[in-house]
Coordinates of N, CA and C in Angstrom, one line a residue:
M1 N 0.9 -1.1 0.0 CA -0.1 0.2 0.4 C 1.1 1.3 0.1
P2 N 0.8 2.1 -1.3 CA 1.9 3.6 -0.7 C 1.5 4.2 0.4
H3 N 2.1 4.5 1.3 CA 1.8 5.6 2.1 C 2.9 5.7 3.2
V4 N 3.0 6.9 3.2 CA 3.8 7.9 4.2 C 4.7 6.6 5.3
L5 N 5.9 7.2 4.6 CA 7.1 6.0 5.5 C 7.2 6.5 7.1
S6 N 7.7 8.0 6.8 CA 7.8 9.2 7.9 C 7.4 10.2 6.9
I7 N 7.3 11.8 7.8 CA 7.3 13.0 8.1 C 8.2 12.7 9.0
N8 N 8.6 14.1 8.2 CA 10.2 15.3 8.6 C 10.7 16.2 7.9
V9 N 10.5 17.4 9.5 CA 10.9 18.8 9.3 C 12.5 19.1 10.2
G10 N 12.8 21.0 9.0 CA 14.1 20.8 9.7 C 14.1 22.5 10.7
S11 N 14.7 22.2 11.6 CA 14.9 23.8 12.4 C 16.0 24.2 11.7
R12 N 15.9 26.0 12.4 CA 17.5 26.4 11.3 C 18.3 26.3 12.4
V13 N 19.8 25.7 11.6 CA 20.9 25.4 12.2 C 21.4 26.8 11.1
E14 N 22.9 26.3 12.1 CA 24.2 27.1 11.6 C 24.9 27.0 10.3
F15 N 24.6 27.4 9.3 CA 25.9 26.2 8.3 C 26.7 26.9 7.4
D16 N 27.9 26.6 7.1 CA 28.9 28.3 6.5 C 28.6 27.2 5.1
Q17 N 28.1 25.9 4.5 CA 28.2 25.8 3.1 C 26.5 26.6 3.1
A18 N 26.5 26.8 3.5 CA 24.5 28.1 2.7 C 24.4 29.6 2.5
D19 N 24.1 29.5 1.8 CA 25.1 30.9 1.8 C 24.3 32.2 1.5
I20 N 23.1 32.0 2.1 CA 23.1 32.5 3.5 C 23.1 31.9 5.7
G21 N 24.5 31.2 5.2 CA 25.0 31.6 6.4 C 24.2 30.3 7.4
H22 N 23.0 29.8 6.9 CA 21.9 28.6 7.7 C 20.9 27.9 7.1
T23 N 20.1 26.7 8.1 CA 19.4 26.4 6.9 C 19.3 25.8 7.0
G24 N 18.0 24.9 7.4 CA 16.6 23.8 7.6 C 16.9 23.1 6.7
I25 N 17.4 22.7 6.2 CA 17.5 21.0 5.1 C 18.1 20.2 6.0
G26 N 18.7 20.1 6.8 CA 18.4 18.4 8.1 C 17.4 18.2 8.4
K27 N 16.1 17.5 8.1 CA 15.3 17.3 9.3 C 15.1 15.8 9.5
R28 N 14.4 16.4 9.9 CA 14.5 15.3 11.6 C 12.7 14.4 10.9
T29 N 12.4 13.0 11.8 CA 11.2 12.4 11.7 C 10.5 13.2 13.6
V30 N 9.7 13.2 12.6 CA 8.8 13.3 13.6 C 7.2 12.6 13.4
P31 N 6.8 12.2 14.7 CA 5.8 10.7 14.1 C 4.3 11.7 13.6
G32 N 4.2 12.7 13.7 CA 2.8 13.9 13.9 C 1.8 12.9 14.9
P33 N 0.9 14.0 14.7 CA 0.3 14.1 13.5 C 1.0 15.8 13.3
V34 N 1.3 15.8 11.8 CA 1.6 17.2 11.4 C 0.7 17.8 11.3
D35 N 0.5 19.4 11.3 CA -0.6 20.2 10.4 C 0.3 20.1 8.5
V36 N -0.7 20.6 7.7 CA 0.3 20.4 6.3 C -0.8 21.7 6.2
R37 N -0.7 22.7 5.3 CA -1.3 24.6 4.7 C -0.5 24.8 3.2
A38 N -0.8 25.4 2.4 CA -0.6 26.5 2.0 C 0.5 27.5 3.0
P39 N 2.0 27.9 2.5 CA 2.5 28.9 3.1 C 1.8 30.1 2.6
G40 N 1.5 30.3 1.7 CA 1.9 31.4 1.1 C 2.6 31.9 -0.2
P41 N 3.4 33.2 -1.7 CA 4.0 33.3 -2.3 C 5.6 33.1 -2.2
R42 N 6.6 32.3 -2.5 CA 7.8 32.6 -2.8 C 8.0 34.3 -2.4
G43 N 8.8 34.6 -1.2 CA 9.8 34.7 -1.3 C 9.0 35.5 0.4
V44 N 7.8 34.5 0.5 CA 6.9 35.5 2.0 C 7.2 33.8 2.5
G45 N 6.2 33.0 1.7 CA 5.9 31.3 2.2 C 6.7 31.3 2.7
G46 N 6.6 30.8 3.6 CA 7.9 29.3 3.3 C 7.9 28.5 3.5
S47 N 7.6 26.7 4.2 CA 7.7 25.1 4.6 C 5.5 25.8 4.6
G48 N 4.9 24.5 3.4 CA 3.7 24.0 3.7 C 3.5 23.4 5.2
V49 N 4.1 23.0 5.6 CA 4.5 21.7 7.1 C 5.1 22.3 7.9
V50 N 3.6 22.6 8.5 CA 4.1 23.1 10.0 C 5.0 22.8 10.7
G51 N 6.2 23.8 11.2 CA 6.9 23.1 12.2 C 8.5 23.0 11.8
D52 N 8.4 23.2 10.1 CA 9.8 22.8 9.1 C 9.6 24.3 9.1
H53 N 11.6 24.3 8.8 CA 12.6 25.5 8.9 C 12.3 26.0 7.6
I54 N 12.0 27.0 7.1 CA 13.3 27.8 5.5 C 13.7 28.5 5.4
S55 N 14.5 28.0 5.3 CA 15.9 30.1 5.8 C 16.1 30.8 4.4
D56 N 16.5 30.0 3.0 CA 16.2 30.8 1.7 C 15.1 30.5 1.3
K57 N 14.2 31.9 1.8 CA 12.4 32.1 1.0 C 12.6 32.5 -0.3
R58 N 14.1 33.1 -0.5 CA 13.7 33.6 -1.9 C 13.9 32.6 -2.9
H59 N 14.9 31.4 -2.1 CA 15.2 30.1 -3.5 C 13.8 29.4 -3.3
H60 N 13.3 29.2 -2.0 CA 12.2 28.1 -1.7 C 12.2 28.1 -1.1
G61 N 10.8 27.0 -1.2 CA 9.0 27.0 -0.1 C 8.4 28.1 -0.7
G62 N 6.9 28.4 -0.2 CA 6.3 29.1 -1.0 C 4.9 28.4 -1.6
D63 N 4.6 29.1 -1.8 CA 2.6 27.4 -2.1 C 3.1 26.4 -2.3
D64 N 4.3 26.5 -4.6 CA 4.3 25.5 -5.2 C 5.7 24.6 -5.1
Q65 N 6.4 24.9 -3.7 CA 7.3 24.2 -3.6 C 6.7 24.1 -1.4
A66 N 5.7 23.3 -1.2 CA 4.6 23.7 -0.3 C 5.5 22.2 0.5
V67 N 5.6 21.8 0.2 CA 5.9 20.3 0.9 C 6.4 19.6 -0.4
Y68 N 8.3 18.5 0.5 CA 9.0 17.6 -0.5 C 9.1 16.3 -0.5
A69 N 8.6 15.9 -1.4 CA 8.6 14.3 -1.4 C 9.7 13.7 -1.9
Y70 N 10.0 12.4 -1.2 CA 11.2 11.5 -1.9 C 11.1 10.8 -0.7
A71 N 10.9 9.3 -2.2 CA 10.6 8.1 -2.7 C 11.9 7.3 -1.5
R72 N 11.0 6.1 -0.4 CA 12.9 5.7 -0.1 C 13.0 5.0 -0.7
E73 N 12.2 4.1 -1.7 CA 13.5 3.1 -2.5 C 14.2 3.5 -3.1
D74 N 13.8 5.6 -3.4 CA 15.3 6.1 -3.8 C 16.4 6.3 -3.1
L75 N 16.0 6.3 -2.6 CA 17.1 6.6 -1.1 C 18.2 5.5 -1.5
D76 N 17.2 4.5 -1.3 CA 17.7 2.7 -1.4 C 18.4 2.9 -2.0
E77 N 18.2 3.7 -3.7 CA 19.2 3.7 -4.5 C 20.7 3.5 -4.2
W78 N 20.1 5.7 -3.8 CA 21.1 5.9 -3.4 C 22.3 5.1 -2.1
A79 N 21.9 4.6 -1.5 CA 22.0 3.6 -0.2 C 22.9 3.2 -0.7
V80 N 22.9 2.2 -1.3 CA 24.1 1.3 -2.2 C 25.0 2.0 -2.4
E81 N 25.0 3.0 -4.0 CA 26.7 3.4 -4.4 C 26.5 4.8 -3.8
L82 N 26.2 4.8 -2.8 CA 27.3 5.4 -2.2 C 28.1 5.3 -0.3
G83 N 27.2 4.2 -0.8 CA 28.0 2.9 0.4 C 27.0 3.6 2.6
R84 N 26.7 4.2 1.9 CA 26.4 4.5 3.4 C 24.6 4.2 3.2
D85 N 24.4 4.8 5.1 CA 22.8 4.4 5.3 C 22.4 6.0 5.0
L86 N 21.0 6.1 5.0 CA 20.5 8.2 4.2 C 19.3 7.6 4.9
P87 N 19.3 8.6 6.3 CA 18.0 8.6 6.7 C 16.7 9.4 6.7
P88 N 15.5 9.1 6.2 CA 15.0 10.2 5.9 C 14.9 10.7 6.4
G89 N 14.7 12.7 6.0 CA 14.5 13.0 5.2 C 15.9 14.1 5.4
L90 N 17.5 13.1 5.4 CA 18.7 13.1 5.0 C 19.1 14.6 3.2
F91 N 18.0 13.7 2.9 CA 17.6 14.6 1.4 C 16.9 16.0 1.4
G92 N 16.5 16.5 2.7 CA 15.8 17.9 2.8 C 13.8 17.7 2.8
E93 N 13.4 16.5 2.4 CA 12.2 15.9 2.0 C 11.9 15.9 3.2
N94 N 10.4 15.9 3.6 CA 9.1 16.4 4.2 C 8.5 14.9 4.6
L95 N 8.2 15.0 3.2 CA 8.4 13.3 3.4 C 9.0 12.1 2.4
T96 N 8.4 11.2 3.3 CA 9.7 10.1 2.5 C 9.0 8.9 3.0
T97 N 8.8 8.5 1.3 CA 7.1 7.2 0.9 C 7.7 6.2 0.5
V98 N 6.8 5.4 0.5 CA 6.8 3.4 0.4 C 6.0 3.8 -0.7
G99 N 6.1 3.2 -2.1 CA 5.2 2.3 -2.8 C 4.9 2.9 -3.3
V100 N 5.1 4.5 -4.3 CA 4.5 5.1 -5.5 C 5.4 5.5 -5.8
D101 N 5.7 6.1 -7.0 CA 6.5 6.4 -7.9 C 6.4 7.8 -8.0
V102 N 6.9 8.8 -6.9 CA 7.6 10.6 -6.8 C 8.6 10.3 -8.2
C103 N 9.3 9.9 -8.7 CA 9.6 11.3 -9.5 C 8.8 10.6 -11.0
G104 N 8.1 9.4 -10.8 CA 7.6 9.7 -12.1 C 6.0 10.4 -11.9
A105 N 5.0 11.3 -11.2 CA 4.3 11.9 -11.2 C 4.3 12.8 -12.4
L106 N 3.1 13.3 -12.4 CA 3.3 14.1 -13.9 C 2.8 15.5 -12.7
I107 N 3.4 16.3 -13.9 CA 2.7 17.7 -13.0 C 0.9 17.7 -13.6
G108 N 0.9 18.1 -11.7 CA -0.1 18.7 -11.9 C -1.4 17.0 -11.2
E109 N -0.2 16.0 -11.1 CA -0.9 15.6 -10.2 C -1.5 15.6 -9.5
R110 N -2.6 14.8 -8.9 CA -2.7 14.8 -7.2 C -2.5 14.1 -6.4
W111 N -2.9 13.5 -5.2 CA -2.6 12.9 -4.0 C -3.4 13.4 -2.4
R112 N -3.7 12.7 -2.3 CA -4.6 12.7 -0.6 C -4.0 11.7 0.1
I113 N -4.0 12.2 1.1 CA -3.4 11.8 2.5 C -3.6 11.9 3.7
G114 N -4.8 11.0 4.2 CA -6.1 11.3 4.7 C -6.7 12.4 4.1
G115 N -7.0 13.6 5.0 CA -7.3 15.0 4.6 C -7.3 15.9 3.7
L116 N -5.7 15.8 3.8 CA -4.8 16.1 3.4 C -4.6 16.2 1.3
L117 N -4.5 17.2 -0.1 CA -5.2 17.2 -0.9 C -3.9 17.8 -1.5
L118 N -2.6 17.7 -2.6 CA -1.3 17.5 -2.6 C -2.0 17.7 -4.6
Q119 N -1.0 18.9 -4.1 CA -1.2 18.4 -6.6 C 1.4 18.7 -6.3
A120 N 1.0 17.8 -7.3 CA 3.1 17.8 -8.5 C 2.8 18.9 -9.1
T121 N 4.2 20.1 -8.3 CA 4.2 20.6 -9.3 C 5.2 20.6 -10.0
G122 N 6.7 19.9 -9.5 CA 8.3 20.1 -10.7 C 9.1 19.6 -9.2
P123 N 10.1 19.3 -9.9 CA 11.8 18.5 -8.9 C 11.5 19.9 -8.4
R124 N 12.8 19.1 -8.3 CA 13.5 19.9 -7.4 C 14.6 20.0 -7.2
V125 N 16.5 20.6 -7.7 CA 17.2 21.6 -8.4 C 18.2 21.0 -7.1
P126 N 19.1 20.1 -7.2 CA 20.7 20.2 -7.2 C 20.6 21.9 -6.7
C127 N 21.4 22.0 -4.8 CA 22.1 23.5 -5.0 C 23.5 23.8 -4.3
R128 N 24.0 24.6 -3.8 CA 25.1 24.0 -3.2 C 25.1 23.8 -1.2
T129 N 23.9 23.7 -0.8 CA 23.8 23.6 0.2 C 23.6 22.4 0.5
F130 N 22.9 21.4 -0.4 CA 22.7 20.2 -0.2 C 23.8 19.3 -0.4
A131 N 25.0 20.3 -1.5 CA 25.8 19.6 -1.6 C 27.1 19.5 -0.7
G132 N 26.4 20.7 0.5 CA 27.3 20.8 1.4 C 27.2 19.8 2.5
V133 N 25.5 19.6 2.3 CA 24.6 18.8 4.0 C 25.5 17.0 3.6
M134 N 25.4 16.7 2.3 CA 25.7 15.6 1.7 C 27.5 14.8 1.9
E135 N 28.2 15.8 1.8 CA 30.4 15.9 2.2 C 30.5 15.3 0.9
E136 N 29.6 14.5 -0.1 CA 29.9 13.3 -1.4 C 30.6 15.1 -2.8
R137 N 32.3 13.9 -2.7 CA 32.6 14.7 -4.0 C 31.7 14.7 -5.7
G138 N 31.7 15.8 -5.6 CA 31.0 15.9 -7.0 C 29.7 15.5 -7.3
W139 N 28.7 16.4 -5.8 CA 27.2 15.8 -5.6 C 26.0 16.0 -6.1
V140 N 26.5 18.3 -6.2 CA 25.1 18.4 -7.3 C 25.3 17.0 -9.2
K141 N 26.5 17.2 -9.3 CA 26.7 16.5 -11.5 C 25.9 15.1 -10.5
K142 N 27.0 14.4 -9.1 CA 25.4 13.4 -9.1 C 24.2 13.1 -8.8
F143 N 24.2 13.8 -8.5 CA 22.3 13.5 -8.0 C 21.7 14.4 -9.3
T144 N 22.4 15.3 -10.3 CA 21.5 14.9 -11.7 C 21.8 14.4 -13.3
R145 N 23.6 13.7 -12.8 CA 23.1 12.9 -13.7 C 22.3 11.1 -13.1
R146 N 21.5 11.0 -12.0 CA 20.7 10.3 -12.3 C 19.3 10.0 -12.1
G147 N 18.9 11.5 -12.1 CA 18.0 11.9 -12.9 C 16.3 11.9 -11.6
L148 N 17.7 11.6 -10.2 CA 16.2 10.9 -9.5 C 15.8 11.7 -8.8
P149 N 15.0 13.2 -8.4 CA 14.5 14.7 -7.8 C 14.3 14.7 -6.9
G150 N 12.9 13.8 -6.3 CA 11.6 13.9 -6.5 C 10.9 15.3 -5.8
T151 N 9.9 15.7 -5.7 CA 9.0 16.4 -6.0 C 8.4 17.0 -4.8
Y152 N 8.2 18.6 -6.0 CA 7.1 19.2 -4.7 C 6.2 19.4 -5.0
F153 N 5.4 19.6 -4.3 CA 3.7 20.1 -4.4 C 3.3 21.1 -3.5
R154 N 2.2 21.9 -4.2 CA 1.4 22.5 -3.8 C -0.2 22.4 -3.1
V155 N -0.3 23.0 -2.2 CA -1.4 22.7 -1.0 C -2.3 22.9 -1.3
L156 N -3.1 22.0 -2.1 CA -4.8 21.9 -3.0 C -5.5 22.7 -1.4
E157 N -5.9 21.4 -0.2 CA -6.7 21.6 0.9 C -5.7 20.6 1.6
P158 N -5.9 21.9 2.9 CA -5.3 21.2 3.9 C -5.5 20.5 5.2
G159 N -4.2 19.6 5.4 CA -4.8 18.5 5.9 C -3.5 18.7 7.6
T160 N -4.1 17.2 7.8 CA -3.1 16.7 9.1 C -2.4 14.9 9.0
I161 N -1.5 15.2 8.8 CA -0.7 13.9 8.6 C -0.3 12.8 9.6
T162 N -0.3 11.9 9.4 CA 0.7 11.3 10.5 C 1.5 10.0 9.3
A163 N 2.5 9.8 10.0 CA 3.6 8.4 9.4 C 2.5 7.4 9.7
G164 N 2.5 7.2 8.3 CA 1.6 5.9 8.0 C 0.7 5.6 7.1
D165 N 0.4 7.1 6.7 CA -1.7 7.1 6.3 C -1.3 6.6 5.0
E166 N -2.3 6.5 4.6 CA -1.9 6.0 3.1 C -2.1 7.2 2.5
I167 N -1.3 6.8 0.5 CA -1.3 8.0 -0.3 C -2.6 6.7 -1.3
T168 N -2.9 8.4 -1.7 CA -4.0 8.4 -2.9 C -3.9 8.9 -3.8
I169 N -3.7 8.0 -5.0 CA -3.1 9.3 -6.3 C -5.3 9.5 -6.3
E170 N -5.8 10.4 -6.6 CA -7.1 11.0 -6.8 C -7.5 11.2 -9.2
H171 N -6.1 12.0 -9.1 CA -6.5 12.8 -10.4 C -4.7 12.2 -10.6
R172 N -5.3 11.9 -12.1 CA -3.7 12.4 -13.2 C -3.8 12.9 -14.6
P173 N -3.5 13.8 -14.2 CA -3.4 14.7 -15.9 C -3.3 14.1 -17.5
D174 N -4.5 14.3 -18.4 CA -3.5 13.7 -20.1 C -3.2 14.1 -20.1
H175 N -2.2 14.2 -19.6 CA -0.3 15.2 -20.6 C 0.8 14.2 -20.0
D176 N 1.8 13.9 -20.5 CA 2.3 12.8 -20.1 C 4.3 13.9 -19.7
V177 N 4.1 14.4 -19.1 CA 4.6 15.9 -18.2 C 5.6 15.1 -17.1
T178 N 6.1 14.0 -17.1 CA 7.0 14.5 -15.9 C 7.5 14.7 -14.9
V179 N 8.0 14.4 -13.6 CA 8.2 15.4 -12.8 C 9.6 15.5 -12.7
A180 N 10.5 13.8 -12.8 CA 11.7 13.4 -13.7 C 11.9 14.0 -14.8
L181 N 11.0 14.3 -16.0 CA 10.6 15.1 -17.4 C 11.2 15.8 -17.2
A182 N 10.8 17.0 -16.1 CA 11.0 18.4 -16.3 C 12.5 18.2 -15.7
F183 N 12.4 17.7 -15.0 CA 14.6 17.7 -14.6 C 15.1 18.2 -15.7
R184 N 15.2 16.3 -16.4 CA 16.2 16.7 -16.5 C 16.0 17.5 -18.4
A185 N 15.0 19.0 -18.8 CA 14.9 19.7 -18.8 C 15.3 21.1 -18.8
L186 N 15.1 21.6 -17.3 CA 16.0 22.0 -16.9 C 17.6 22.1 -16.4
T187 N 18.2 20.4 -16.3 CA 18.7 20.5 -16.2 C 20.7 19.9 -17.9
L188 N 20.6 19.0 -17.6 CA 21.3 18.6 -18.7 C 20.6 18.2 -20.4
E189 N 19.0 18.2 -20.6 CA 18.8 18.2 -22.5 C 17.3 19.8 -22.0
A190 N 18.3 20.4 -22.3 CA 17.9 21.6 -22.6 C 16.0 21.4 -24.0
E191 N 16.7 20.6 -24.4 CA 16.6 20.3 -25.9 C 14.6 20.2 -25.5
L192 N 13.8 19.3 -24.7 CA 13.1 19.0 -24.4 C 11.8 19.8 -23.1
L193 N 12.5 20.8 -23.2 CA 12.3 22.1 -22.4 C 10.7 22.9 -23.5
P194 N 11.0 23.1 -24.8 CA 9.7 22.8 -25.7 C 8.2 21.8 -24.8
G195 N 8.8 20.7 -25.0 CA 8.0 19.8 -24.3 C 6.8 19.9 -22.8
L196 N 7.7 20.6 -21.9 CA 7.2 21.0 -20.8 C 5.9 21.1 -20.7
L197 N 5.4 22.6 -21.9 CA 5.0 23.5 -22.3 C 3.3 22.3 -22.4
A198 N 3.2 21.5 -22.6 CA 2.5 20.4 -23.2 C 1.9 20.3 -22.1
A199 N 1.4 20.7 -20.4 CA 1.6 20.6 -18.8 C 0.1 20.9 -19.6
G200 N -0.2 22.8 -20.1 CA -0.8 23.9 -19.9 C -0.5 24.3 -18.8
D201 N -2.1 24.3 -18.1 CA -2.4 25.1 -17.2 C -1.8 24.4 -15.5
D202 N -1.9 23.1 -16.0 CA -0.8 22.6 -14.8 C 0.5 22.9 -14.5
L203 N 1.4 23.1 -15.7 CA 2.6 24.1 -15.3 C 2.4 25.7 -13.8
P204 N 3.2 25.2 -13.4 CA 3.6 26.0 -12.7 C 4.1 27.6 -13.0
D205 N 3.8 28.7 -12.7 CA 4.0 30.1 -13.2 C 5.3 30.1 -13.6
D206 N 6.3 30.0 -12.6 CA 7.1 29.9 -12.2 C 8.1 29.0 -13.0
L207 N 7.8 28.0 -13.0 CA 8.1 27.4 -14.0 C 8.3 27.7 -15.3
R208 N 6.6 27.8 -15.6 CA 6.5 28.2 -17.2 C 7.2 29.3 -17.7
R209 N 7.5 30.3 -16.5 CA 8.8 31.5 -16.4 C 10.0 30.8 -17.1
R210 N 10.0 29.4 -16.7 CA 11.5 29.7 -16.6 C 11.7 29.1 -18.0
V211 N 10.8 28.1 -18.8 CA 11.4 27.5 -19.6 C 11.5 28.3 -20.7
E212 N 10.4 29.2 -20.7 CA 10.1 30.7 -21.2 C 11.3 31.0 -22.4
R213 N 12.1 31.6 -20.3 CA 13.7 31.9 -20.7 C 14.0 31.0 -20.9
R214 N 15.1 30.3 -20.7 CA 15.9 29.1 -21.2 C 15.6 28.3 -22.5
V215 N 14.1 28.4 -23.4 CA 14.0 27.5 -24.4 C 15.2 27.9 -25.9
E216 N 16.5 29.1 -25.2 CA 16.9 29.5 -26.5 C 18.3 29.6 -25.6
R217 N 18.7 29.0 -24.3 CA 20.2 28.9 -23.2 C 20.6 28.1 -23.7
P218 N 21.3 27.0 -23.7 CA 21.9 26.0 -23.5 C 21.9 25.3 -21.7
A219 N 22.5 24.3 -22.1 CA 21.6 24.1 -21.0 C 22.3 23.9 -19.8
F220 N 22.9 23.6 -18.6 CA 22.9 23.0 -17.1 C 23.9 23.1 -16.9
D221 N 24.7 23.6 -16.6 CA 25.9 22.4 -16.4 C 26.0 21.9 -14.4
P222 N 26.3 21.0 -15.0 CA 26.5 21.1 -12.9 C 27.5 20.9 -12.1
A223 N 27.8 21.9 -11.8 CA 29.9 21.7 -12.1 C 29.5 21.4 -10.6

């Protein structure tokens, strides 16, 4: 049964490798119940998970990045490759899931978790802070090439969730723009960018603007 394995929240910690000197990326597992709601627009709103800290609101958080999910199965793949344990929350995810294809979610796909309704908005793109937390040489490049970015969600209906809650996919759009495809287009395969527009109104405004700005630009180089 697809379900939430853990709910993870972060506190502000000082961190030299973060651009603004502190971060909330390192998250701890909490048993719940945890309230989830729409946090407000980027730059003002932080995380949609109550109690979770977002340091850099200019680049993270807000309604289109209210909740970040990552699959336990994908963490396990990384654990084998890296030869180390990867506890839930290490990647900065709010929800560690089991039994659902997180990266294969379609942009606009809706997940019901208890009374909470989420809508997939796009992939996580790795940053310097993430690399610093992982302490793996070439981490941004390695993460990008693997193509397992995890998925951001907006909150359509607020609710309260607990670890173990079932995940039900209530709606899948009729396009084929997955979160994994959007990640490839935004990073290594810029030729895929025009195809993201097939998501239509499901494509968040910010992502649509990024696509339109970058259609004629070279692909991202994950140095």
